[in-house]
Coordinates of C-alpha atoms in Angstrom, one line a residue:
Chain A
M1135 CA 131.3 112.2 93.8
G1136 CA 128.6 109.7 94.5
L1137 CA 125.5 109.6 96.6
Y1138 CA 125.2 110.7 100.2
I1139 CA 122.0 110.2 102.2
D1140 CA 121.3 110.8 105.8
I1141 CA 117.5 111.3 106.3
I1142 CA 114.7 110.8 108.7
K1143 CA 111.1 110.6 107.7
K1144 CA 108.4 110.0 110.3
L1145 CA 104.9 108.7 109.5
A1146 CA 102.2 107.5 111.8
G1147 CA 103.5 104.3 113.2
F1148 CA 106.6 104.2 110.9
R1149 CA 110.0 105.8 110.9
L1150 CA 112.5 105.8 108.0
Q1151 CA 116.0 106.5 109.1
V1152 CA 118.8 105.8 106.6
K1153 CA 122.4 106.9 106.4
L1154 CA 124.3 105.7 103.5
S1155 CA 127.0 106.9 101.2
C1156 CA 128.3 105.2 98.0
E1157 CA 130.3 105.8 94.9
Q1158 CA 129.3 104.9 91.4
D1159 CA 128.0 101.3 91.8
I1160 CA 125.0 99.0 91.5
I1161 CA 123.4 98.8 94.9
G1162 CA 120.6 96.4 95.8
V1163 CA 118.2 97.6 98.4
L1164 CA 116.8 94.5 100.0
G1165 CA 114.0 94.3 102.6
A1166 CA 110.6 92.9 103.3
S1167 CA 107.4 94.6 101.9
G1168 CA 106.6 97.7 103.8
A1169 CA 110.2 98.1 105.2
G1170 CA 110.5 101.6 103.6
K1171 CA 112.4 100.7 100.4
S1172 CA 110.2 102.5 98.0
M1173 CA 110.0 105.5 100.4
L1174 CA 113.8 105.8 100.3
L1175 CA 113.8 106.0 96.5
K1176 CA 111.0 108.5 96.5
C1177 CA 112.9 110.7 99.0
I1178 CA 115.9 110.6 96.6
A1179 CA 113.7 111.5 93.6
G1180 CA 112.0 114.3 95.6
L1181 CA 108.6 112.8 95.5
I1182 CA 108.5 112.5 99.3
T1183 CA 110.1 115.2 101.5
P1184 CA 112.1 113.9 104.4
D1185 CA 111.6 115.5 107.8
E1186 CA 115.2 116.2 108.3
G1187 CA 118.6 115.3 106.9
K1188 CA 120.6 115.6 103.7
I1189 CA 120.7 114.1 100.3
I1190 CA 123.6 115.0 98.0
L1191 CA 124.3 113.5 94.6
N1192 CA 127.6 114.2 92.9
G1193 CA 128.1 117.4 94.8
R1194 CA 124.6 118.7 94.1
T1195 CA 122.5 119.1 97.2
F1196 CA 119.0 117.7 96.6
F1197 CA 117.8 118.2 100.1
D1198 CA 119.2 119.8 103.2
S1199 CA 116.8 120.5 106.1
A1200 CA 119.4 122.7 107.9
Q1201 CA 119.9 125.0 104.8
K1202 CA 116.3 124.7 103.8
I1203 CA 117.2 123.3 100.4
N1204 CA 114.6 121.0 98.7
L1205 CA 115.0 120.7 94.9
P1206 CA 111.7 119.8 93.2
P1207 CA 111.8 116.4 91.4
K1208 CA 112.0 118.0 88.0
D1209 CA 115.4 119.6 88.8
R1210 CA 116.9 116.5 90.3
R1211 CA 117.4 114.5 87.1
T1212 CA 116.9 111.1 88.6
G1213 CA 116.0 108.1 86.3
F1214 CA 113.1 106.5 88.1
L1215 CA 111.8 103.1 86.9
F1216 CA 108.5 102.4 88.6
Q1217 CA 107.2 99.0 89.6
N1218 CA 104.6 98.7 86.9
Y1219 CA 106.5 101.1 84.6
A1220 CA 104.0 103.9 84.9
L1221 CA 103.9 104.5 81.1
F1222 CA 101.4 107.2 80.2
P1223 CA 98.5 105.2 78.7
H1224 CA 97.2 108.0 76.6
M1225 CA 100.5 108.7 74.9
T1226 CA 102.2 106.7 72.2
I1227 CA 105.6 105.0 72.8
A1228 CA 107.4 107.9 71.0
E1229 CA 105.4 110.5 73.1
N1230 CA 106.3 108.6 76.3
I1231 CA 110.0 108.6 75.5
A1232 CA 109.9 112.2 74.4
F1233 CA 108.0 113.4 77.5
S1234 CA 111.1 114.9 79.1
L1235 CA 112.4 116.4 75.9
S1236 CA 109.9 119.2 75.5
D1237 CA 112.7 121.8 75.3
L1238 CA 114.1 120.3 72.1
S1239 CA 113.1 121.2 68.6
K1240 CA 110.9 118.8 66.8
S1241 CA 113.7 117.3 64.6
A1242 CA 116.1 117.1 67.5
K1243 CA 113.4 115.4 69.6
N1244 CA 112.7 112.8 66.9
K1245 CA 116.4 112.1 66.5
R1246 CA 116.8 111.6 70.2
V1247 CA 113.7 109.3 70.4
A1248 CA 115.0 107.2 67.5
E1249 CA 118.4 106.9 69.2
L1250 CA 116.9 105.7 72.4
M1251 CA 114.6 103.3 70.7
E1252 CA 117.5 101.8 68.9
R1253 CA 119.6 101.6 72.0
F1254 CA 116.8 99.9 74.0
R1255 CA 116.0 97.5 71.2
L1256 CA 112.6 98.9 70.5
T1257 CA 112.9 98.5 66.8
D1258 CA 111.5 95.0 66.3
L1259 CA 108.0 96.3 65.4
A1260 CA 107.8 98.7 62.4
D1261 CA 105.1 100.9 63.9
M1262 CA 106.4 100.7 67.5
E1263 CA 106.6 104.4 68.1
K1264 CA 102.9 104.9 67.1
R1265 CA 101.6 102.2 69.4
Y1266 CA 100.2 102.7 72.8
P1267 CA 101.6 101.1 76.0
A1268 CA 98.7 98.7 76.2
Q1269 CA 99.5 97.4 72.7
I1270 CA 103.0 96.1 73.5
S1271 CA 104.4 93.2 75.6
G1272 CA 105.6 93.4 79.2
G1273 CA 109.3 93.2 78.2
Q1274 CA 108.9 96.0 75.7
Q1275 CA 107.0 98.1 78.2
Q1276 CA 110.0 97.8 80.5
R1277 CA 112.4 98.8 77.7
V1278 CA 110.2 101.9 77.0
A1279 CA 110.2 102.8 80.6
L1280 CA 114.0 102.5 80.8
A1281 CA 114.4 104.5 77.5
R1282 CA 112.0 107.2 78.9
A1283 CA 114.0 107.4 82.2
M1284 CA 117.3 107.5 80.3
A1285 CA 116.1 110.4 78.1
V1286 CA 116.6 112.8 81.0
E1287 CA 120.3 111.7 81.1
P1288 CA 120.0 110.9 84.8
E1289 CA 122.9 110.9 87.2
I1290 CA 121.3 108.2 89.3
L1291 CA 119.0 105.3 88.4
L1292 CA 116.3 104.4 90.8
L1293 CA 114.7 101.0 90.0
D1294 CA 111.7 100.0 92.1
E1295 CA 111.1 96.3 91.7
P1296 CA 111.4 96.5 88.0
F1297 CA 110.9 92.7 87.3
S1298 CA 108.0 92.0 89.6
A1299 CA 105.4 92.3 86.8
L1300 CA 107.2 89.9 84.4
D1301 CA 106.8 86.2 84.2
D1302 CA 109.8 83.9 85.1
T1303 CA 111.2 83.3 81.6
L1304 CA 111.0 87.0 80.7
R1305 CA 112.4 88.0 84.0
I1306 CA 115.7 86.2 83.6
H1307 CA 116.0 87.5 80.1
M1308 CA 115.2 91.1 81.1
M1309 CA 117.6 90.9 84.0
K1310 CA 120.5 90.0 81.8
E1311 CA 119.6 92.9 79.5
M1312 CA 119.2 95.3 82.4
L1313 CA 122.6 94.3 83.8
A1314 CA 124.2 95.2 80.4
Y1315 CA 122.6 98.6 80.5
L1316 CA 123.5 99.1 84.1
K1317 CA 127.2 98.3 83.5
E1318 CA 127.2 101.0 80.7
F1319 CA 125.5 103.5 82.9
Q1320 CA 127.9 106.2 84.4
G1321 CA 126.4 106.7 87.8
C1322 CA 124.8 105.2 90.9
T1323 CA 122.1 102.7 90.6
L1324 CA 119.8 101.9 93.5
Y1325 CA 117.8 98.8 92.8
I1326 CA 114.9 97.8 95.1
T1327 CA 113.7 94.3 95.5
H1328 CA 112.5 91.8 98.0
N1329 CA 113.9 89.0 95.8
I1330 CA 117.2 87.8 97.2
E1331 CA 118.3 86.1 94.1
E1332 CA 117.6 89.2 91.9
A1333 CA 119.6 91.4 94.2
Y1334 CA 122.5 89.0 94.2
R1335 CA 122.5 88.6 90.4
L1336 CA 122.3 92.3 89.6
C1337 CA 124.1 94.2 92.3
N1338 CA 127.6 94.5 93.7
R1339 CA 126.7 95.9 97.0
I1340 CA 123.6 95.3 99.0
A1341 CA 121.8 97.5 101.6
I1342 CA 119.4 95.8 103.9
I1343 CA 116.5 97.8 105.2
N1344 CA 114.5 96.5 108.1
N1345 CA 111.6 98.4 109.6
G1346 CA 112.7 101.7 108.2
S1347 CA 116.3 101.6 109.2
L1348 CA 119.5 100.5 107.4
E1349 CA 120.4 97.2 108.9
A1350 CA 123.6 96.5 106.9
F1351 CA 125.4 97.7 103.9
G1352 CA 128.3 96.0 102.1
L1353 CA 129.6 93.8 99.4
K1354 CA 127.1 91.1 98.6
R1355 CA 129.5 88.2 99.3
D1356 CA 130.4 89.5 102.7
L1357 CA 126.9 90.1 103.6
F1358 CA 125.7 86.7 102.6
Q1359 CA 128.7 84.9 104.1
T1360 CA 128.7 86.6 107.5
P1361 CA 125.5 88.4 108.2
V1362 CA 125.9 91.2 110.8
S1363 CA 122.6 90.8 112.5
F1364 CA 119.5 88.6 113.0
A1365 CA 117.5 90.7 110.5
T1366 CA 120.2 90.7 107.9
A1367 CA 120.4 86.9 108.2
K1368 CA 116.6 86.6 107.8
I1369 CA 116.4 89.0 104.9
T1370 CA 119.3 87.4 103.0
G1371 CA 117.3 84.2 103.2
C1372 CA 118.9 82.3 106.1
K1373 CA 116.3 79.7 107.2
N1374 CA 118.1 78.4 110.3
I1375 CA 118.8 81.0 113.0
S1376 CA 118.2 80.6 116.7
P1377 CA 119.1 82.1 120.1
A1378 CA 122.5 80.8 121.4
I1379 CA 124.6 81.0 124.5
Q1380 CA 128.4 81.2 124.5
K1381 CA 130.1 78.2 126.0
S1382 CA 133.7 78.9 124.9
S1383 CA 135.4 81.1 122.3
H1384 CA 134.2 78.9 119.5
T1385 CA 131.3 76.9 121.0
L1386 CA 127.7 77.8 121.4
E1387 CA 124.8 76.1 123.1
V1388 CA 121.5 76.3 121.2
P1389 CA 118.5 75.7 123.6
D1390 CA 115.9 75.7 120.8
W1391 CA 117.8 73.1 118.8
G1392 CA 117.5 70.4 121.4
G1393 CA 120.2 72.0 123.5
I1394 CA 123.1 70.9 121.1
Q1395 CA 126.5 72.5 121.2
V1396 CA 127.7 73.9 117.9
K1397 CA 131.2 74.9 116.9
T1398 CA 131.9 77.9 114.7
K1399 CA 135.1 79.3 113.2
M1400 CA 134.1 82.8 114.3
N1401 CA 135.5 84.3 117.4
I1402 CA 132.6 84.8 119.8
E1403 CA 133.0 87.8 122.0
S1404 CA 129.7 88.3 123.8
G1405 CA 127.8 85.8 125.9
K1406 CA 124.4 85.8 124.1
G1407 CA 123.3 86.1 120.5
F1408 CA 122.0 84.1 117.6
V1409 CA 123.6 81.2 115.8
G1410 CA 122.7 80.5 112.1
I1411 CA 123.5 78.3 109.2
R1412 CA 122.1 78.5 105.7
A1413 CA 119.8 75.6 104.6
N1414 CA 122.1 74.7 101.8
H1415 CA 125.3 74.6 103.9
I1416 CA 124.3 71.7 106.0
K1417 CA 125.9 68.4 104.8
L1418 CA 125.4 64.7 105.2
A1419 CA 128.0 63.5 107.8
D1420 CA 130.5 60.9 106.8
D1421 CA 132.0 58.5 109.3
S1422 CA 135.3 60.4 109.7
T1423 CA 133.9 63.6 111.3
Q1424 CA 132.5 63.7 114.8
E1425 CA 132.5 67.4 115.6
N1426 CA 129.3 69.4 114.7
C1427 CA 127.5 66.2 113.7
F1428 CA 124.0 65.6 114.9
S1429 CA 121.4 62.9 114.6
V1430 CA 118.2 64.1 113.0
W1431 CA 114.8 62.9 112.1
I1432 CA 112.8 64.2 109.1
A1433 CA 109.6 65.8 110.2
D1434 CA 108.4 67.0 106.8
E1435 CA 109.6 67.8 103.3
S1436 CA 108.7 70.3 100.6
E1437 CA 109.7 69.6 97.0
A1438 CA 110.6 72.4 94.6
P1439 CA 111.4 71.8 90.9
F1440 CA 115.2 71.4 91.5
R1441 CA 115.6 71.2 95.2
T1442 CA 113.9 69.7 98.2
T1443 CA 113.7 71.3 101.6
L1444 CA 113.8 68.8 104.5
F1445 CA 112.5 69.8 107.9
L1446 CA 114.7 68.2 110.5
K1447 CA 114.3 67.6 114.2
I1448 CA 117.5 67.1 116.2
G1449 CA 117.9 64.4 118.9
S1450 CA 114.4 62.9 119.0
K1451 CA 111.5 61.7 116.8
P1452 CA 109.2 64.5 115.7
C1453 CA 105.6 64.1 116.8
R1454 CA 104.0 66.5 114.3
L1455 CA 104.8 67.8 110.7
D1456 CA 105.7 71.2 112.1
D1457 CA 107.8 69.8 115.0
Y1458 CA 111.3 70.7 113.5
H1459 CA 114.4 72.6 114.3
L1460 CA 116.2 73.0 111.0
Q1461 CA 115.6 73.4 107.3
W1462 CA 117.9 71.5 105.0
E1463 CA 118.0 72.1 101.3
V1464 CA 119.2 69.2 99.2
S1465 CA 119.2 68.3 95.5
H1466 CA 116.9 65.6 94.2
D1467 CA 119.8 63.2 93.9
Q1468 CA 120.8 63.8 97.5
R1469 CA 117.2 63.3 98.5
N1470 CA 117.1 59.9 96.9
A1471 CA 120.4 59.0 98.6
I1472 CA 119.0 60.0 101.9
R1473 CA 115.9 57.8 101.3
Q1474 CA 118.2 54.8 101.4
L1475 CA 119.4 55.6 104.9
T1476 CA 117.6 54.7 108.1
Q1477 CA 116.6 57.5 110.4
P1478 CA 118.0 59.1 112.4
I1479 CA 120.5 60.3 109.9
R1480 CA 123.7 62.1 110.7
I1481 CA 124.2 65.7 109.5
Y1482 CA 127.3 67.9 109.6
M1483 CA 127.4 71.7 110.1
P1484 CA 130.8 72.9 108.8
P1485 CA 132.2 75.3 111.4
G1486 CA 133.2 77.7 108.7
Q1487 CA 129.5 78.1 107.6
V1488 CA 128.1 78.5 111.1
F1489 CA 127.9 82.1 112.0
F1490 CA 127.1 84.0 115.1
V1491 CA 125.4 87.5 115.4
Q1492 CA 124.9 89.5 118.6
N1493 CA 121.6 91.3 117.7
Chain B
M484 CA 50.9 126.7 68.1
I485 CA 54.7 126.7 67.6
S486 CA 54.6 129.8 65.4
G487 CA 53.0 131.8 68.2
Q488 CA 55.2 130.3 70.8
D489 CA 57.4 132.6 72.9
F490 CA 60.9 131.0 72.8
M491 CA 62.4 133.2 75.5
P492 CA 62.4 130.5 78.2
L493 CA 64.4 128.3 75.9
W494 CA 67.1 130.9 75.3
I495 CA 67.2 131.9 78.9
S496 CA 67.4 128.2 80.0
L497 CA 70.2 127.4 77.5
K498 CA 72.1 130.6 78.3
T499 CA 71.8 129.9 82.0
A500 CA 72.7 126.3 81.8
L501 CA 75.7 126.9 79.5
T502 CA 77.1 129.7 81.7
A503 CA 76.5 127.7 84.9
T504 CA 78.2 124.6 83.4
F505 CA 81.1 126.7 82.2
I506 CA 81.6 128.2 85.7
T507 CA 81.0 124.9 87.5
F508 CA 83.4 123.1 85.2
F509 CA 86.4 125.1 86.5
L510 CA 85.1 125.5 90.0
G511 CA 84.4 121.8 90.3
I512 CA 87.8 120.7 88.9
A513 CA 89.6 123.2 91.0
A514 CA 87.8 122.1 94.2
A515 CA 88.2 118.4 93.3
R516 CA 91.9 118.9 92.6
W517 CA 92.4 120.9 95.8
M518 CA 90.5 118.4 98.0
F519 CA 92.4 115.5 96.3
K520 CA 95.7 117.0 97.6
Y521 CA 94.4 118.4 100.9
Q522 CA 95.1 116.1 103.8
G523 CA 94.0 118.4 106.7
K524 CA 91.6 117.6 109.4
F525 CA 88.6 119.4 107.8
K526 CA 88.7 117.1 104.7
T527 CA 85.5 115.2 105.6
L528 CA 83.7 118.3 106.7
L529 CA 84.6 120.3 103.5
D530 CA 83.7 117.3 101.4
G531 CA 80.2 117.2 103.0
L532 CA 79.8 121.0 102.5
F533 CA 80.6 120.6 98.7
I534 CA 78.1 117.8 98.3
L535 CA 75.4 119.4 100.4
P536 CA 73.5 121.3 97.6
L537 CA 72.9 117.9 95.9
V538 CA 71.0 116.5 98.8
L539 CA 69.3 119.6 100.3
P540 CA 65.7 120.4 99.1
P541 CA 66.0 123.1 96.4
T542 CA 63.9 125.4 98.5
V543 CA 66.5 125.2 101.3
V544 CA 69.3 126.1 98.8
G545 CA 67.2 129.0 97.5
F546 CA 66.5 130.2 101.0
C547 CA 70.3 130.1 101.9
L548 CA 71.1 131.9 98.7
L549 CA 68.6 134.6 99.6
L550 CA 70.3 135.0 103.0
I551 CA 73.7 135.3 101.3
F552 CA 72.7 137.5 98.5
G553 CA 70.0 139.5 100.3
K554 CA 70.5 143.1 101.3
N555 CA 71.8 142.1 104.7
G556 CA 73.7 139.0 103.5
P557 CA 77.5 138.9 103.4
I558 CA 77.7 139.2 99.5
G559 CA 74.4 141.0 99.1
S560 CA 75.4 143.9 101.4
L561 CA 78.6 144.2 99.4
L562 CA 76.7 144.4 96.2
H563 CA 74.2 146.8 97.7
A564 CA 77.1 149.1 98.7
M565 CA 78.1 149.0 95.0
G566 CA 74.6 150.0 94.1
T567 CA 73.5 146.7 92.6
T568 CA 71.8 143.4 93.5
I569 CA 71.5 140.1 91.8
I570 CA 68.1 139.1 93.2
F571 CA 65.4 138.7 90.6
S572 CA 68.0 139.2 87.8
W573 CA 69.3 136.8 85.2
T574 CA 72.5 136.5 87.1
A575 CA 70.5 134.9 89.9
T576 CA 69.4 132.1 87.6
V577 CA 73.1 131.4 86.9
V578 CA 74.0 131.5 90.6
A579 CA 71.2 129.1 91.5
A580 CA 72.0 126.7 88.7
T581 CA 75.8 126.8 89.4
V582 CA 75.3 126.0 93.1
V583 CA 73.1 123.0 92.4
A584 CA 75.2 121.7 89.5
F585 CA 78.5 122.1 91.4
P586 CA 78.4 118.9 93.5
L587 CA 77.9 116.8 90.4
M588 CA 80.9 118.2 88.7
Y589 CA 83.0 118.2 91.9
Q590 CA 82.1 114.5 92.7
A591 CA 82.7 113.3 89.2
A592 CA 86.1 115.1 88.9
R593 CA 87.2 114.0 92.3
A594 CA 86.4 110.3 91.6
A595 CA 88.2 110.6 88.3
F596 CA 91.3 112.1 89.9
E597 CA 91.3 109.4 92.6
Q598 CA 91.3 106.7 89.9
I599 CA 94.5 107.8 88.4
E600 CA 97.5 105.8 89.4
P601 CA 99.6 108.1 91.5
N602 CA 102.8 106.7 90.0
L603 CA 101.9 108.2 86.6
E604 CA 101.9 111.8 88.0
D605 CA 105.1 110.9 90.0
A606 CA 106.7 109.6 86.8
A607 CA 106.0 112.8 85.0
R608 CA 107.6 114.8 87.9
T609 CA 110.8 112.8 87.7
L610 CA 110.8 113.4 84.0
G611 CA 111.1 117.1 84.6
A612 CA 107.5 118.2 84.4
T613 CA 106.2 121.2 86.5
E614 CA 103.1 120.7 88.5
W615 CA 101.2 122.7 85.9
T616 CA 102.4 120.3 83.1
V617 CA 101.6 117.3 85.2
F618 CA 98.1 118.6 85.7
W619 CA 97.3 119.4 82.1
K620 CA 99.3 116.7 80.3
I621 CA 98.7 113.7 82.7
T622 CA 95.9 114.3 85.2
V623 CA 93.3 116.0 83.1
P624 CA 93.7 113.7 80.0
L625 CA 93.5 110.6 82.2
A626 CA 90.5 112.0 84.2
W627 CA 88.8 113.2 81.0
P628 CA 86.0 110.5 80.7
G629 CA 85.0 111.3 84.3
I630 CA 85.2 115.0 83.8
A631 CA 83.1 114.8 80.7
A632 CA 80.5 112.8 82.4
G633 CA 80.4 115.3 85.2
T634 CA 80.1 118.2 82.8
V635 CA 77.1 116.6 81.0
L636 CA 75.4 115.8 84.3
A637 CA 76.1 119.4 85.6
F638 CA 74.6 120.8 82.4
A639 CA 71.5 118.6 82.6
R640 CA 71.1 119.5 86.3
S641 CA 71.4 123.2 85.7
L642 CA 68.9 123.0 82.8
G643 CA 66.4 121.4 85.2
E644 CA 67.0 123.7 88.1
F645 CA 63.7 125.0 89.5
G646 CA 63.2 125.6 93.2
A647 CA 66.3 127.7 94.1
T648 CA 65.9 129.6 90.8
L649 CA 62.3 130.5 91.6
M650 CA 63.2 131.7 95.1
L651 CA 66.3 133.7 94.1
A652 CA 65.4 134.9 90.5
G653 CA 61.6 134.8 90.6
N654 CA 59.4 134.4 87.5
I655 CA 60.0 137.3 85.3
P656 CA 59.1 136.4 81.7
G657 CA 61.8 137.3 79.2
K658 CA 64.3 137.8 82.0
T659 CA 64.4 135.0 84.6
Q660 CA 61.7 132.7 83.4
T661 CA 63.5 129.4 82.5
I662 CA 61.8 126.4 81.0
P663 CA 61.1 124.6 84.3
I664 CA 59.5 127.7 85.7
A665 CA 57.5 128.3 82.5
I666 CA 56.2 124.8 82.9
Y667 CA 55.1 125.3 86.4
F668 CA 53.3 128.5 85.7
A669 CA 51.8 127.1 82.6
V670 CA 50.3 124.2 84.5
E671 CA 49.2 126.5 87.2
G672 CA 47.5 128.8 84.7
G673 CA 45.8 125.8 83.0
Q674 CA 47.8 126.1 79.8
S675 CA 48.7 122.4 79.6
E676 CA 49.5 122.5 75.9
K677 CA 52.2 125.1 76.6
A678 CA 53.5 123.0 79.5
M679 CA 53.5 119.9 77.3
F680 CA 55.6 121.7 74.7
W681 CA 58.3 122.7 77.2
V682 CA 58.3 119.3 78.8
F683 CA 59.0 117.9 75.4
I684 CA 61.8 120.4 74.7
V685 CA 63.5 119.7 78.1
M686 CA 63.3 115.9 77.5
V687 CA 64.9 116.3 74.1
I688 CA 67.8 118.4 75.3
S689 CA 68.5 116.3 78.3
F690 CA 68.2 113.0 76.5
T691 CA 70.4 114.2 73.6
S692 CA 73.2 115.3 75.9
L693 CA 73.2 112.0 77.8
Y694 CA 73.0 110.0 74.5
L695 CA 75.9 111.9 73.0
L696 CA 77.9 111.3 76.2
N697 CA 77.3 107.5 76.0
L698 CA 78.1 107.5 72.3
W699 CA 81.3 109.3 72.9
K700 CA 82.3 106.9 75.7
K701 CA 81.6 103.9 73.5
T702 CA 83.8 105.1 70.7
G703 CA 86.4 106.2 73.2
N704 CA 86.6 102.8 74.7
K705 CA 87.3 101.1 71.3
K706 CA 90.7 102.8 71.0

């Protein structure tokens, strides 16, 4: 049981190559725009035909280039939620939800639509079923799209950036709601996003796609704690990553960070690679620690509603605003505390948070 | 004057225009649909060929049709072998009108198809629809305003067809003499009152169909 994918799809100047297998789970597919995330979903749904490979869901072969099997999308029963919902604008809400139920009798269809509308909380307006998609709110549109996708009783849910069209308040609300539905759902869910936070909140496992190929796949905590590659670190939102040279089994020299030597808890096996630390893992040094402490100057800062990012230069005074080595994320309280200090200030990189990747 | 008027050109024109519109409706949609999906290397070339009758002088279209449907032409020789010909027959008026009206229908339908969000058709597919269902339940309804506009333009164009019709079908009163041809020969024969009458009729029909289209679009938008 579960999903097995091993496909290659070549386009002019682009190549999608993904091998992945999973059990019933919520999987986030994370990657930059144009990395091939949507294409992967469309291959599973049958909207795009891969050049070669296999797609098997719960023992049913969707696609197998060797055996020349290619089920049309209508026979795959995938629940696809499109980015802007793709509700049929010329059909009412009820007609949209009932679109896949054309085989049922009229009364059975009505009953099923009513059930789905109840389940997806589409009952707050009395004449909801008679309205057109343009006449309801963004959150309601998403519920309709989900109800419509669920009407086919899918074995897999494919969600293509479902929250990108919603404003921030609604997004958090709909995300909570979505998570409740996804937990109820008996099957795999692939959830595409380029928003790191969304992926982390909604999914258990995360697959990282970079330039058409699967870069990493695993439990979200592992993936964020110890990225396996440069691209994984970047895509999971690591701001500080730089080429490094091994000095001893736990020490690295970082030429681009003013030639400092950084200690990590990880065992370093190969000579060259990249060292990284997340912007929020850097700490203000206290007097007792000496190891992994560095003197830094603040080159620039960028204030967000709840956090501030400081741009730091190690070892010497910055000469321009963009003359920096590290990004450091601090709370506003911390920022105020730092303001009392005279530069250079001392920062500390906990060796447990410093990671090393080979590629 | 009206009582003594021979109304044959009106009936011939209407019959021709309606038949040509009917044919071009399906041909144009089919060609537009096919070209919309077709991604081969001849796409630009074929597109140009389909639009060509719109920009060519009608006499050139007429001449080409004569070549095709003439005794030695590819279709003409076939018809000749079957003991028939369409030249100087009512069918010829329909052929000429269809050929010149086709690009308008084709262009309008293709533009309408291209405007449809591809996700909508894909969504229908994942919801279990066959390609046939997708086309009739999603594509055509969403493209309908464009298709309707194309149909009206095609009708107006086939009603006004003159040059190619004259060359292929000639001027046989009661058989191939459409209104535009009647006007031309009326003017040439010095019967300007008769010409004026037909000019008026054509203007009324053409204007009415465009007016109805705009009216329909306006009420459609209110929904």
